[in-house]
Coordinates of C-alpha atoms in Angstrom, one line a residue:
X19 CA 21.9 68.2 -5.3
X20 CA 19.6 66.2 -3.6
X21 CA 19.3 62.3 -3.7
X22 CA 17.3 60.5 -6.0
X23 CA 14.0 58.9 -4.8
X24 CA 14.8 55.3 -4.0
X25 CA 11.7 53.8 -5.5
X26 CA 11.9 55.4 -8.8
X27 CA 15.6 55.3 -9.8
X28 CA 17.4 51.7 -9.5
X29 CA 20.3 49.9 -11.4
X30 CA 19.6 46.5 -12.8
X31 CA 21.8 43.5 -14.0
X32 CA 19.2 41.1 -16.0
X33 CA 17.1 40.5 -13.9
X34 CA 18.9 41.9 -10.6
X35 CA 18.6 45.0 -9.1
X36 CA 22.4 46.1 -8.3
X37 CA 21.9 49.9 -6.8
X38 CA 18.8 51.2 -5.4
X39 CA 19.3 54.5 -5.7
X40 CA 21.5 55.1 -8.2
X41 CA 24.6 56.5 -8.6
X42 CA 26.0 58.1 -11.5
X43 CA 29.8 57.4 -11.0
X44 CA 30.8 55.1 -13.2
X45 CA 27.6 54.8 -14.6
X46 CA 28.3 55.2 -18.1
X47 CA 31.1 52.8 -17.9
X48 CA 29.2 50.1 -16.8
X49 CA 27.1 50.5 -19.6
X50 CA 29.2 50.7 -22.0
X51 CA 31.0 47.9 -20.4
X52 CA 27.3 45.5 -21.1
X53 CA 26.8 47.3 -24.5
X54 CA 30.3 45.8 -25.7
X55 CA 30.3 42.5 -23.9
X56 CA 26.7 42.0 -25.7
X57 CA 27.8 43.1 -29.5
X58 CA 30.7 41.0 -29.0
X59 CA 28.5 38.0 -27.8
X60 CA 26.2 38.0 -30.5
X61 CA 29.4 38.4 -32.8
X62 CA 31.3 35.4 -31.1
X63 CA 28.0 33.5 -30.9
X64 CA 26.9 34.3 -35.1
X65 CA 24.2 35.8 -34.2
X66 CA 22.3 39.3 -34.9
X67 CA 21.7 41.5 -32.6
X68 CA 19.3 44.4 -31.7
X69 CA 20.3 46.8 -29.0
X70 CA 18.8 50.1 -27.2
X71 CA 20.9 51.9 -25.7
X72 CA 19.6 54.7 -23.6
X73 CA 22.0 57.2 -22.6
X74 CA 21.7 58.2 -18.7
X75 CA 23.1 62.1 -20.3
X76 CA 21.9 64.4 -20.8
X77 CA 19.0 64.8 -17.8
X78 CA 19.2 66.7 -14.5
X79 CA 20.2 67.1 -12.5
X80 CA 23.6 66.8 -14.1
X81 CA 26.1 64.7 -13.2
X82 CA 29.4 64.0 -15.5
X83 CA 32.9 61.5 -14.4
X84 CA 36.1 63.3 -13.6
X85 CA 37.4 62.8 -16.8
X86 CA 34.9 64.8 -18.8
X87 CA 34.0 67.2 -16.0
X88 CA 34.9 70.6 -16.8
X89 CA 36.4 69.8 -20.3
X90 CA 33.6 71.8 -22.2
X91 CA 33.1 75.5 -22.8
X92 CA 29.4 75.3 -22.2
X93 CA 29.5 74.0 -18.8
X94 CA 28.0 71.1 -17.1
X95 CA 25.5 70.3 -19.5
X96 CA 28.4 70.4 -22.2
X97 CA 30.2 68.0 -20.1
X98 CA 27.2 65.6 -20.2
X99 CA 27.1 66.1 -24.0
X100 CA 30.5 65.1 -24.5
X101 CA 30.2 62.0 -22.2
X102 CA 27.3 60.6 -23.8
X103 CA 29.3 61.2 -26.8
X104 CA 32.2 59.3 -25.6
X105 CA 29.7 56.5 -24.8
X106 CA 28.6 56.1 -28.1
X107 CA 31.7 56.2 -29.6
X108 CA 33.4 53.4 -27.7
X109 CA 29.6 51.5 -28.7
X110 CA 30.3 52.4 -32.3
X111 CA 33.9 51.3 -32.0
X112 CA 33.4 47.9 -30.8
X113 CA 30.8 47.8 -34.2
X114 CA 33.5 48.6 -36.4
X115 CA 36.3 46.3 -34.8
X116 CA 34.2 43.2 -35.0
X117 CA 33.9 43.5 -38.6
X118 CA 30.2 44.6 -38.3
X119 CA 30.3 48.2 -39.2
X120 CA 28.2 47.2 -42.8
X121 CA 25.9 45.8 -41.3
X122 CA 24.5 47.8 -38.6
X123 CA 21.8 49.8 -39.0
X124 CA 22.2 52.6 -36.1
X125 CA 19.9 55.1 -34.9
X126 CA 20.5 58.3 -32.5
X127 CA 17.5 60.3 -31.8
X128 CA 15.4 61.4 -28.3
X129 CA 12.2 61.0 -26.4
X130 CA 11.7 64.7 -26.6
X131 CA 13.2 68.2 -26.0
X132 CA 15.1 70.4 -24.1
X133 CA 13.5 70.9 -20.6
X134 CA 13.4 74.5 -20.9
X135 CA 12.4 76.2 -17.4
X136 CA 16.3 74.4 -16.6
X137 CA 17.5 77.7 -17.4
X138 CA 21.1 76.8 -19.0
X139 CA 21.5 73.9 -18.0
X140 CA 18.6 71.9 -19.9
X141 CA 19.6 72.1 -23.1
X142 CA 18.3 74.5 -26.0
X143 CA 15.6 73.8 -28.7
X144 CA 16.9 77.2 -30.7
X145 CA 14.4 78.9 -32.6
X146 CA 11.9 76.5 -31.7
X147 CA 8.8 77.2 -29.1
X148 CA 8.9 75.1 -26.1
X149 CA 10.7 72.0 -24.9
X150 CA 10.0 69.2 -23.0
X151 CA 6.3 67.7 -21.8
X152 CA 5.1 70.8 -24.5
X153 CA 3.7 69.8 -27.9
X154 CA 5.3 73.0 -29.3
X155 CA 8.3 71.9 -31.9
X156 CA 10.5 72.7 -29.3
X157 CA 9.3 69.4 -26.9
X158 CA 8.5 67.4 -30.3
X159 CA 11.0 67.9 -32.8
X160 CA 13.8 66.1 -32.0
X161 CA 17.5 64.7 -34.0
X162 CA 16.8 61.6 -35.9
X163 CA 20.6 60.4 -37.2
X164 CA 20.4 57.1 -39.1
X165 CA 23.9 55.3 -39.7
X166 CA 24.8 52.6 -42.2
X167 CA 27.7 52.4 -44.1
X168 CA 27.4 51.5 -47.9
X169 CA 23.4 51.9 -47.3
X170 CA 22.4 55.5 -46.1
X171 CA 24.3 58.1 -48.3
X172 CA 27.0 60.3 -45.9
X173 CA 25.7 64.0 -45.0
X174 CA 22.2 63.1 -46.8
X175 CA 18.9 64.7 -45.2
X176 CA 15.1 64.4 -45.7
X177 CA 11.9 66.9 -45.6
X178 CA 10.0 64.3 -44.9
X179 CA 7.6 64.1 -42.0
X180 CA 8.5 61.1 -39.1
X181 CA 7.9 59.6 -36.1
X182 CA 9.4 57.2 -34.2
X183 CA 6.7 55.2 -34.5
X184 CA 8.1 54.4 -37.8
X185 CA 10.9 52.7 -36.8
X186 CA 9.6 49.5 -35.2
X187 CA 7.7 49.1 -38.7
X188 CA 10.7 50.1 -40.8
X189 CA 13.2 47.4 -39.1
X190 CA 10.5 44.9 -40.3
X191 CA 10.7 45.4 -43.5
X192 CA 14.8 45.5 -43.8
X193 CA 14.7 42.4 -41.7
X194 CA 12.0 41.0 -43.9
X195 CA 9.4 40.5 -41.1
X196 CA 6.0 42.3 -40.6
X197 CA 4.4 43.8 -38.1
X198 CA 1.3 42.4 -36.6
X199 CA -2.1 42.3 -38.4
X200 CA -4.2 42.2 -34.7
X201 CA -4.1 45.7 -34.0
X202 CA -3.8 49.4 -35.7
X203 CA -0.4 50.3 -36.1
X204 CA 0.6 54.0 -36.2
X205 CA 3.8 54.0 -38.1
X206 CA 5.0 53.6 -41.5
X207 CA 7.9 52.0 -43.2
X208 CA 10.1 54.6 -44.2
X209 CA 13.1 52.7 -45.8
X210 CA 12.4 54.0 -49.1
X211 CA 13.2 57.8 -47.8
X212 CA 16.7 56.6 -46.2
X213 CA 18.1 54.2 -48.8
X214 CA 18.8 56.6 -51.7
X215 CA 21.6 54.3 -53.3
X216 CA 25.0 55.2 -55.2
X217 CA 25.3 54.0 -58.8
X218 CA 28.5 51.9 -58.2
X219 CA 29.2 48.8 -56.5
X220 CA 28.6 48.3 -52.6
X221 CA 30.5 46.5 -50.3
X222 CA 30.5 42.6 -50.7
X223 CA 29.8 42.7 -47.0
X224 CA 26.6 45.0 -47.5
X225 CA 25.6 43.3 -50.4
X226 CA 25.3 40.0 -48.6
X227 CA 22.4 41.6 -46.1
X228 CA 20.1 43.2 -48.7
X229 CA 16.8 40.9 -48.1
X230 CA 14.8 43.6 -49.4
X231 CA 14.5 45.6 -52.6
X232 CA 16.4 48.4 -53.4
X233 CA 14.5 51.5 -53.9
X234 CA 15.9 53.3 -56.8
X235 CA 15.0 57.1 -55.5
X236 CA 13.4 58.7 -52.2
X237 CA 9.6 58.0 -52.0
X238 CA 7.1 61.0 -52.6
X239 CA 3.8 61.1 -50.7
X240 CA 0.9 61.8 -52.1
X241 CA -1.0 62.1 -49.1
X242 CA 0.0 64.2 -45.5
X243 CA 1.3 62.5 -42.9
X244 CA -1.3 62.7 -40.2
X245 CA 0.3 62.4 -36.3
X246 CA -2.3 63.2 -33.4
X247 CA -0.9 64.1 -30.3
X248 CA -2.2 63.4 -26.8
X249 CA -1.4 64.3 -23.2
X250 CA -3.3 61.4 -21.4
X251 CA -7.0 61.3 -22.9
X252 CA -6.5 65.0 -24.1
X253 CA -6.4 65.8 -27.7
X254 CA -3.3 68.5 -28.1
X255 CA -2.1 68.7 -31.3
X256 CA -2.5 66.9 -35.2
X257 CA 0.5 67.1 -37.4
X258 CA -1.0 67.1 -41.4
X259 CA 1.5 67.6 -44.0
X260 CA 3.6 70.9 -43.4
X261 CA 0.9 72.5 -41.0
X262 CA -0.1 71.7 -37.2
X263 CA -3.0 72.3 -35.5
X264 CA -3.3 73.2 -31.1
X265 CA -6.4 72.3 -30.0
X266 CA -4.8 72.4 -26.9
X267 CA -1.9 74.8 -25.7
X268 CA 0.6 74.8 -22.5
X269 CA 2.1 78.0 -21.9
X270 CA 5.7 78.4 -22.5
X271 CA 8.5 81.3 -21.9
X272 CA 11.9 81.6 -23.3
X273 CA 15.3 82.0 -21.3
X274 CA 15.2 85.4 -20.9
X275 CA 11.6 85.2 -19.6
X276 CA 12.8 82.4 -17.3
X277 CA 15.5 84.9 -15.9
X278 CA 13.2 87.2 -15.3
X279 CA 11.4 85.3 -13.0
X280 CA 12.4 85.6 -9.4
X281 CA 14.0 82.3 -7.9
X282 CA 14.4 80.4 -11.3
X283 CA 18.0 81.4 -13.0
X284 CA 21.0 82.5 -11.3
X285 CA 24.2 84.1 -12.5
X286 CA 24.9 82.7 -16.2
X287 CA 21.7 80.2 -15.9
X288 CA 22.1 78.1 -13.3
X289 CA 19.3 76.8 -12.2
X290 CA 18.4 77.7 -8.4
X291 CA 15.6 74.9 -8.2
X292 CA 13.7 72.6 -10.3
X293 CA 10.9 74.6 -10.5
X294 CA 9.2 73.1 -13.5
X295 CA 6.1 74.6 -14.2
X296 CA 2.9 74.2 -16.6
X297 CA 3.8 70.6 -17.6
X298 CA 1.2 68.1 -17.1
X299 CA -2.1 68.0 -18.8
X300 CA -4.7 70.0 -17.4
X301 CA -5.1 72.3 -14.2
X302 CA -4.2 70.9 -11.0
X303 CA -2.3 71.7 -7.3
X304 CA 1.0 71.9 -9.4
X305 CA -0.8 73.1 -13.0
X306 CA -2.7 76.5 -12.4
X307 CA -5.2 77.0 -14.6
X308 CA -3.3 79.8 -16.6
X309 CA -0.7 76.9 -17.6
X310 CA -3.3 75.4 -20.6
X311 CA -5.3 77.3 -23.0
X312 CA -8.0 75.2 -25.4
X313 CA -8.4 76.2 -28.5
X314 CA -11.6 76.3 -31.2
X315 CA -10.6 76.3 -33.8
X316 CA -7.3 75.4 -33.2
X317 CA -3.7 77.1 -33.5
X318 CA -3.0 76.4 -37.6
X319 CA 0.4 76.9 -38.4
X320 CA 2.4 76.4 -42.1
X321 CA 5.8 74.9 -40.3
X322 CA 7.3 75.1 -43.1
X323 CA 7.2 79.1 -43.6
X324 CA 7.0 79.3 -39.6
X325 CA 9.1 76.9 -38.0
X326 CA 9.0 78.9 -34.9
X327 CA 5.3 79.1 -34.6
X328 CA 4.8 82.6 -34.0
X329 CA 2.0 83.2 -36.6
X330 CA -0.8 81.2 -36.7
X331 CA -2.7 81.7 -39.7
X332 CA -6.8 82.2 -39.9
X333 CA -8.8 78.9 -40.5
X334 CA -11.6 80.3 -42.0
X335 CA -9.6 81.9 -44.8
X336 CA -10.1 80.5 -48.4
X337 CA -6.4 79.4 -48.7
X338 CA -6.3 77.6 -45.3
X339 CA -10.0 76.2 -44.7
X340 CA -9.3 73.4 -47.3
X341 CA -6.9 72.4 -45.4
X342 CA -8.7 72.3 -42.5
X343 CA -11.3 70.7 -43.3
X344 CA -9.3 67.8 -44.9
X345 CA -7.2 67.5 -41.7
X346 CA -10.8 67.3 -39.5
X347 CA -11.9 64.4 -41.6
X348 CA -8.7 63.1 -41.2
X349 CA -8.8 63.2 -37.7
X350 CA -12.3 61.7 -37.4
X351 CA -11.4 58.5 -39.5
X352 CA -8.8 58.2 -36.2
X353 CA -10.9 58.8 -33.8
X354 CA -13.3 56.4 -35.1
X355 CA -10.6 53.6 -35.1
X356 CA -8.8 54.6 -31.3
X357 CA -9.2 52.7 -28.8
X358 CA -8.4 54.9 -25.5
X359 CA -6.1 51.7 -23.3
X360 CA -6.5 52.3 -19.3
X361 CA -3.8 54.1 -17.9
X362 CA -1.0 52.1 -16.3
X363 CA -0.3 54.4 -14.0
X364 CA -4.0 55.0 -12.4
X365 CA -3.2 52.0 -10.0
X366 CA -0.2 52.0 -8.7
X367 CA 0.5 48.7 -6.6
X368 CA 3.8 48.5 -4.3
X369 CA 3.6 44.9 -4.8
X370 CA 4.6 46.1 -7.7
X371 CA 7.7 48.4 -7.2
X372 CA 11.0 46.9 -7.4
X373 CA 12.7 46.3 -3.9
X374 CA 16.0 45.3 -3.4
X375 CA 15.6 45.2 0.3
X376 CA 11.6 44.3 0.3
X377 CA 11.8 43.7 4.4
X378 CA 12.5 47.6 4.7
X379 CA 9.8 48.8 2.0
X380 CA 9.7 51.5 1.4
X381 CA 13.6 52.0 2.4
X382 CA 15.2 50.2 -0.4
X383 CA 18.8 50.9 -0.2
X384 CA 21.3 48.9 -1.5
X385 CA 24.6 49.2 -3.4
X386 CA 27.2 46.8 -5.0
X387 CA 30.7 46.4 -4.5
X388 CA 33.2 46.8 -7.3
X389 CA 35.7 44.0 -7.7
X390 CA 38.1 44.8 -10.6
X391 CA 41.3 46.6 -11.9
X392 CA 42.3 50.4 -11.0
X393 CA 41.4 52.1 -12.7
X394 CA 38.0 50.9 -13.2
X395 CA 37.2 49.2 -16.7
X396 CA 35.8 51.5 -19.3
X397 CA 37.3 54.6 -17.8
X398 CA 37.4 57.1 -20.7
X399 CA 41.5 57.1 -20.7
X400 CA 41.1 53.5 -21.8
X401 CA 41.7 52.7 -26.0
X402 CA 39.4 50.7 -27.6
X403 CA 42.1 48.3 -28.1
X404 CA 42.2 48.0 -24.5
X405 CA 38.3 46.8 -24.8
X406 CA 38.6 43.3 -23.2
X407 CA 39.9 44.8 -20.0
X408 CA 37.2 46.6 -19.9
X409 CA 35.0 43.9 -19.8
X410 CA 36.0 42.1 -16.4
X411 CA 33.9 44.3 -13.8
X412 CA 31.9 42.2 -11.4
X413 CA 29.6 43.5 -9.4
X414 CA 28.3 42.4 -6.6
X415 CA 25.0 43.0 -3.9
X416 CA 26.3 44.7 -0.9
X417 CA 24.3 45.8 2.1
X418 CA 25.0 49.8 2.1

């Protein structure tokens, strides 16, 4: 396994970098250690709260504490599974314990999916096409698991089409704010498809945080959702309604093509080497040119009859150019209103770069020294009961 790059992976503490690189042991302890000690702030101090939480599992190369390595059938990647489950849990715990568990709105989902050329160890989109840095389902379609007792009926699901763009807009409106006017904003309120409510009488806790209206059944669109994918400044893919259009293509293999391929999977999929290919946006030293294929027309696919995306269906058919069409003047009236920002990354300063050790740029090592009870807070054979122990780790800059 080798080392990550110092400039790109650190650990911060507010505003203080604490590890550069860093290192996964413990990590998940420590924050789920700041995750607690920040729901039980705003608690003690009356206050809301809004937290993100992003996981470090799962992501290669994969890395999972003693007491969860080895306890799953499906390997190391299982192992990360169940830690980052673990993690959430003892998050979700704190929630309930503090009273709070009515009203808290939570939301599980991911930036994208499975990283595919990983062999077996990057996770598994099933029968979708592609994974991650792909705008096949398989990179875009991801889980999308909203929580909230007495608000969001158990075990419910939804057909209907979403982004997590929706979200930011969504919060708004059960908080009773708005979103800003000054600009064009790509998401929707979707509060109406989660809050299907029960006949009979909620919670007096719940009922004391409705400050919007409750929507008596699941809202039905008249018109397709329209989402327009992009890989930089190139056009890739438009989601309208139940169908999806390529314009633009990366090519993709499954497992078995992977295995196939000298170098890339060993014995029972482990990967030999991160030899990700065919994922950025157009032909380069890393990106042959047989990685992308542009399409015109575009790829049209019914996901609904074709989830996997294995029959693309002929544009200039009666049934389907309709639908076309509509989704072309659809996607000029967003063209028309884009505004293409610069890229932040087509200047990359290293005045710029965090440094814990700026004399030695670009040699920016340093570590912290733990200072607390053995074993360390927040290790997984710790009960939630046990939860204010677990909140007395100090850490400390230390030279390396």
């Amino acid at each position: 396994m080798k080392a990550p790059f110092p400039l790109f992976c650190f650990l911060y503490k507010n505003a203080s970098i604490y590890q550069q690189p860093l290192s996964h042991y413990k990590l998940s302890e420590s924050f789920v250690n700041d995750a607690v000690d920040f729901v039980r702030g705003a608690k003690e101090q009356k206050k809301p709260f809004f937290l993100y939480y992003g996981t470090a599992q799962a992501h290669v190369d994969l890395y999972s504490n003693k007491d969860f390595r080895g306890s799953s059938k499906r390997g190391r990647y299982g192992d990360n599974i169940r830690e980052m489950a673990w993690t959430i849990g003892k998050i979700m715990d704190e929630v309930k314990r503090i009273g709070e568990e009515f009203n808290t709105l939570s939301i599980f989902t991911s930036d994208n999916g499975p990283l595919i050329s990983l062999c077996n160890e990057g996770g598994d989109a099933g029968i979708l096409k592609g994974g991650k840095t792909q705008f096949w389902e398989g990179g875009v379609r991801v889980p999308g698991i909203f929580h909230w007792p007495g608000h969001i009926r158990p075990a419910s699901t939804s057909d209907v089409v979403t982004s997590q763009m929706d979200i930011f807009p969504t919060l708004m409106e059960i908080v009773g704010g708005s979103v800003p006017d000054d600009r064009i904003m790509d998401g929707q309120d979707i509060s109406s498809t989660l809050f299907n409510w029960w006949p009979e009488p909620q919670p007096e806790s719940v009922v004391k945080m409705q400050l919007y209206k409750k929507p008596t059944a699941e809202a039905t669109y008249s018109e397709p959702r329209v989402l327009v994918f992009y890989c930089n400044e190139i056009l890739y893919t438009v989601r309208f309604g139940s169908y999806k259009f390529h314009f633009n293509t990366h090519k993709t293999w499954t497992k078995e093509e992977h295995h196939a391929i000298p170098g890339r999977c060993g014995d029972g999929g482990f990967p030999l080497n991160q030899n990700i290919q065919c994922t950025g946006c157009s032909a380069n030293q890393r990106n042959p040119p047989e990685c992308f294929k542009k399409h015109d027309p575009p790829l049209m696919y019914n996901l609904d009859k074709d989830p996997q995306e294995a029959y693309p269906l002929n544009v200039s058919l009666p049934a389907n150019k309709p639908i076309f069409e509509e989704m072309m003047n659809e996607l000029e009236k967003f063209l028309d209103k884009m505004v293409m920002a610069p890229s932040l990354f087509a200047d990359l300063s290293p005045s710029v770069i965090p440094c814990c050790t700026p004399e030695s740029f670009p040699n920016c090592t340093c570590n912290y020294k733990y200072e607390g009870p053995d074993p360390p807070p927040g290790s997984a054979n710790i009960d939630t009961q046990d939860s204010q122990m677990m909140l007395n780790m100090v850490m400390t800059p230390q030279p390396p």
